[in-house]
Short mmCIF file of N, CA, C and O in Angstrom, two decimals:
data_model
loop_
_atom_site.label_atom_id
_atom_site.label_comp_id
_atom_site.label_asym_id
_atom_site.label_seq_id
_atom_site.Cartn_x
_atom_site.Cartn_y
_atom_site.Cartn_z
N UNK S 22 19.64 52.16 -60.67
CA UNK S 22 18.87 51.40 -59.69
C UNK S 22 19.82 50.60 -58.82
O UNK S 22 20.67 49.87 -59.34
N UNK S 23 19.70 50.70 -57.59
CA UNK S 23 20.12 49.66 -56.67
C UNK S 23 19.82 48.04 -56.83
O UNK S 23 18.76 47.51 -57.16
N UNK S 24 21.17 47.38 -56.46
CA UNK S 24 20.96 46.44 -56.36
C UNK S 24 20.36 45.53 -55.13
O UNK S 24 20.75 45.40 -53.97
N UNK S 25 18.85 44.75 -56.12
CA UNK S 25 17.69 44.87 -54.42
C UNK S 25 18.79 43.63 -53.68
O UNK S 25 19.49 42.81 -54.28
N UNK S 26 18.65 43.80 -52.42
CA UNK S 26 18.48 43.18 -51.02
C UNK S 26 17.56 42.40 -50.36
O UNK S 26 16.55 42.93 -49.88
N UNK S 27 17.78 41.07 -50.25
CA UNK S 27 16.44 39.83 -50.05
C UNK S 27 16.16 40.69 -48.44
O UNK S 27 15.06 41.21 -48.62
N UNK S 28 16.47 40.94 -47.46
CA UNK S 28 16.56 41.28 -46.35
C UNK S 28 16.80 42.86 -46.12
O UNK S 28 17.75 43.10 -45.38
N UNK S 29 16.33 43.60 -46.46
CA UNK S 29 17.05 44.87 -46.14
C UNK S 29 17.09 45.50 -44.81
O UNK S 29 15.96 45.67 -44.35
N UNK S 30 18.01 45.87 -44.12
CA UNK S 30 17.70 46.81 -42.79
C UNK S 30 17.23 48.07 -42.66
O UNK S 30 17.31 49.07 -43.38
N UNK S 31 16.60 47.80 -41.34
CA UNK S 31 15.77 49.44 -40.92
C UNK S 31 16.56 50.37 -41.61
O UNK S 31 16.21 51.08 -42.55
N UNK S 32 17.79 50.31 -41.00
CA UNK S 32 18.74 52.32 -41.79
C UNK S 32 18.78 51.41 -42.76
O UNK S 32 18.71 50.41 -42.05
N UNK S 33 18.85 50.95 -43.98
CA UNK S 33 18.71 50.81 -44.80
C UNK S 33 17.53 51.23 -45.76
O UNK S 33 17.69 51.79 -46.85
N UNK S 34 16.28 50.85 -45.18
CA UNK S 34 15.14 51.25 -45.76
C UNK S 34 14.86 52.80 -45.51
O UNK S 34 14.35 53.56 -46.34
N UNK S 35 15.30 53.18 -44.15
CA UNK S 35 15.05 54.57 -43.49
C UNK S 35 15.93 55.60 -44.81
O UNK S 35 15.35 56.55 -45.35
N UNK S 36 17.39 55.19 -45.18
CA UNK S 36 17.77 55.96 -46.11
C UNK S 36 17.20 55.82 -47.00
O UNK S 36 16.45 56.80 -47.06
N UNK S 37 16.93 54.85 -48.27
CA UNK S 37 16.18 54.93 -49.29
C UNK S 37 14.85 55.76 -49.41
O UNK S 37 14.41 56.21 -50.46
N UNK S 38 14.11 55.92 -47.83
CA UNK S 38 13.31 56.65 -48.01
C UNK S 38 13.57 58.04 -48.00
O UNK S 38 12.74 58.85 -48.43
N UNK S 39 14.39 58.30 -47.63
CA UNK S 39 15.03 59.94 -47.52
C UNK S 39 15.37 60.04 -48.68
O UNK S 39 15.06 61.17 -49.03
N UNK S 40 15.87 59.46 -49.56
CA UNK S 40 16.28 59.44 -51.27
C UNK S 40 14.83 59.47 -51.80
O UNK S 40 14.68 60.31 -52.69
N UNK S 41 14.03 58.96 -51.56
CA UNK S 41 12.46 58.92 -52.69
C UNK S 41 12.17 60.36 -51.97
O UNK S 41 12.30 61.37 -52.66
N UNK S 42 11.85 60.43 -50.81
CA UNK S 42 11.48 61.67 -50.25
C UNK S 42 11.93 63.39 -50.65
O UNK S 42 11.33 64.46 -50.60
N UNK S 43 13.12 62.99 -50.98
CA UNK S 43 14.12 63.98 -51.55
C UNK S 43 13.49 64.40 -52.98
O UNK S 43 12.98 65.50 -53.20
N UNK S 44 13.62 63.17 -54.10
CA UNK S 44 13.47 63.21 -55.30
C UNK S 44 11.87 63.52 -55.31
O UNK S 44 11.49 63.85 -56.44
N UNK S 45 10.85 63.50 -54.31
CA UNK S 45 9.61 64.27 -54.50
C UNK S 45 9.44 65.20 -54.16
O UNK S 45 8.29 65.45 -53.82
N UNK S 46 10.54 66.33 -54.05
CA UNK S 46 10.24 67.49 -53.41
C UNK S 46 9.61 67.79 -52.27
O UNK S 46 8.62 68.50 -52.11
N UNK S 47 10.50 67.00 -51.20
CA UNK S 47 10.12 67.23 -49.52
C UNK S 47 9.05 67.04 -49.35
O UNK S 47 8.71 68.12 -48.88
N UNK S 48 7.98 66.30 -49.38
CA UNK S 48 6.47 66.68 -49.17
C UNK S 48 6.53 66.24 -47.91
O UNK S 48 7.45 65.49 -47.57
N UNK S 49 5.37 66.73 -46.84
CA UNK S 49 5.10 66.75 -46.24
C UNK S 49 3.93 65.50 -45.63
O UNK S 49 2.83 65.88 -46.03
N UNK S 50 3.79 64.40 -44.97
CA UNK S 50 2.80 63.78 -44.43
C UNK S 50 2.83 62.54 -45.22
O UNK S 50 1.73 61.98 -45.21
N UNK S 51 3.82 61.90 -45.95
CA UNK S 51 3.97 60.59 -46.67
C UNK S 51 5.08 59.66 -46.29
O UNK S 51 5.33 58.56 -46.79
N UNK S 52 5.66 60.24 -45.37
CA UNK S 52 6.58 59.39 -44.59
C UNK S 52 5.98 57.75 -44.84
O UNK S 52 6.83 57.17 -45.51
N UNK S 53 5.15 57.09 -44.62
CA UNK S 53 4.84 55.64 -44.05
C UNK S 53 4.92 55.26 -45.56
O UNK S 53 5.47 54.19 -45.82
N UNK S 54 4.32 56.17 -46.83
CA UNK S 54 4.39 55.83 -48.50
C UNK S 54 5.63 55.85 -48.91
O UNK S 54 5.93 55.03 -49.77
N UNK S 55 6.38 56.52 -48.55
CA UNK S 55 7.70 56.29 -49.34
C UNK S 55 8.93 55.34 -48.53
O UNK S 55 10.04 55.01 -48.95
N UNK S 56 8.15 54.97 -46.98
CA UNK S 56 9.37 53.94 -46.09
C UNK S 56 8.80 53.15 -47.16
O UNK S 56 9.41 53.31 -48.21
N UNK S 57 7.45 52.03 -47.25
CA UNK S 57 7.10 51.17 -47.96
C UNK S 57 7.50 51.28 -49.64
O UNK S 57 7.76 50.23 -50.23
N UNK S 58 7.52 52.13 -50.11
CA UNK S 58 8.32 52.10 -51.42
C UNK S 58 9.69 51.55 -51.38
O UNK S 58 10.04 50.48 -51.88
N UNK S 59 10.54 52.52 -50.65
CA UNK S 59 11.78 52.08 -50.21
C UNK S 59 11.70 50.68 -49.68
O UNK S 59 12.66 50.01 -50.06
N UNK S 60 11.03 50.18 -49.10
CA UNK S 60 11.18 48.80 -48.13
C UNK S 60 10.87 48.04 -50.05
O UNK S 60 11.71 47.30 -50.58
N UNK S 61 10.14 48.28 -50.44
CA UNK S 61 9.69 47.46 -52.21
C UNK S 61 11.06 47.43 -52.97
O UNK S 61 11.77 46.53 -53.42
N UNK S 62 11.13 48.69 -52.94
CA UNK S 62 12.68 49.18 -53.64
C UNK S 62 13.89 48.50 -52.97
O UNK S 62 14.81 48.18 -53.72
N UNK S 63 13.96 48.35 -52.21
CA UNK S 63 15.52 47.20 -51.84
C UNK S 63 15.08 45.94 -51.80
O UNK S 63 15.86 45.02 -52.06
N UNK S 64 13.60 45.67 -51.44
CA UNK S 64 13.90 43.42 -51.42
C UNK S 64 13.37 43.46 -52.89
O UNK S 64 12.70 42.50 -53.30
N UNK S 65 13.63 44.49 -53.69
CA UNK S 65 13.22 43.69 -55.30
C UNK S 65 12.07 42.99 -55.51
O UNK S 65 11.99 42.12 -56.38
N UNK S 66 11.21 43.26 -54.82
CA UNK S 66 9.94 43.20 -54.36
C UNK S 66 8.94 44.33 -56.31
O UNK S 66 9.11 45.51 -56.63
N UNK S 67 8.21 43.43 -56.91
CA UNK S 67 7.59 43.84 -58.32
C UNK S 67 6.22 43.98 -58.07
O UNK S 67 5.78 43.07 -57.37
N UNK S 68 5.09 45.10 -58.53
CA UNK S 68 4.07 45.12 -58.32
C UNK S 68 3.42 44.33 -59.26
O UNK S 68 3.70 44.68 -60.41
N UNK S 69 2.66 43.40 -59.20
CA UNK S 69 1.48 42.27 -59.87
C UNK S 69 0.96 42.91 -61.05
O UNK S 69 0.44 43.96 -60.66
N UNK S 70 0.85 42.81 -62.18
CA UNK S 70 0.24 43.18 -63.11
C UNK S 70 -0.88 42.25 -63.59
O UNK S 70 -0.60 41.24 -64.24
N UNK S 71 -2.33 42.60 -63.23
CA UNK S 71 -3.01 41.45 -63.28
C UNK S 71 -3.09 40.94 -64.51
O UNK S 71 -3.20 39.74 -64.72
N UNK S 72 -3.05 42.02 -65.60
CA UNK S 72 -3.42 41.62 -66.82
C UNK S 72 -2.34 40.52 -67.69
O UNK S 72 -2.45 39.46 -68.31
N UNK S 73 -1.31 41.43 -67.33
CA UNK S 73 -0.03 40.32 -68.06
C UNK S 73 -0.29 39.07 -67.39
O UNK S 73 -0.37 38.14 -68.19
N UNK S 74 -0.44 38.74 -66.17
CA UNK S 74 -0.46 37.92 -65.40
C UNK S 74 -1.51 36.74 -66.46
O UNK S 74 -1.18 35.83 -67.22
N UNK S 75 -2.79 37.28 -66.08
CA UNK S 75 -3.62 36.62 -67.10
C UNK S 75 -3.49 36.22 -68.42
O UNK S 75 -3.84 35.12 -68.85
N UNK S 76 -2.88 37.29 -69.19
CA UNK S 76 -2.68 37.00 -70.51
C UNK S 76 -1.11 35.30 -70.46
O UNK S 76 -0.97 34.41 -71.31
N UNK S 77 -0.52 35.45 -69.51
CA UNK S 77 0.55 34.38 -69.64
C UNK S 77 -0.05 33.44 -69.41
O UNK S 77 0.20 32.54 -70.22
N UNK S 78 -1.12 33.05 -68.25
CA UNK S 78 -1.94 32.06 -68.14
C UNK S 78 -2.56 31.51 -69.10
O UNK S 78 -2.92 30.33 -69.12
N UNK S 79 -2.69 32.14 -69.78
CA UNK S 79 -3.79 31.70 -71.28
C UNK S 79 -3.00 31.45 -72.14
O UNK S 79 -3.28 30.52 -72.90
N UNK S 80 -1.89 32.11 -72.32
CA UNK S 80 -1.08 31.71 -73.72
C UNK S 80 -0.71 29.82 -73.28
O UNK S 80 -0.10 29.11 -74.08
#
């Protein structure tokens, strides 16, 4: 894994997406899903897990 980037740049994100794009077997018509992965994937950017989330609240 790369080390994320608080700021990442356009060719920055533009390559990472050519790397996810790659590793899914070229598909066709997901360009805007895998820039935004890539754009997640370098600012170290974590998807919300509501449940853990909750469960820490309560403990």
């Amino acid at each position: 894994m790369r080390k994320p980037h608080q700021n990442p740049t356009p060719a920055q994100i533009r390559r990472r997406a050519y790397e996810v794009w790659q590793q899914e077997g070229f598909p066709s018509g997901k360009d805007e899903e895998f820039y935004l992965q890539a754009e997640k994937d370098l600012s170290g950017e974590e998807k919300a897990d509501p449940i853990s989330e909750r469960v820490a609240w309560t403990e």
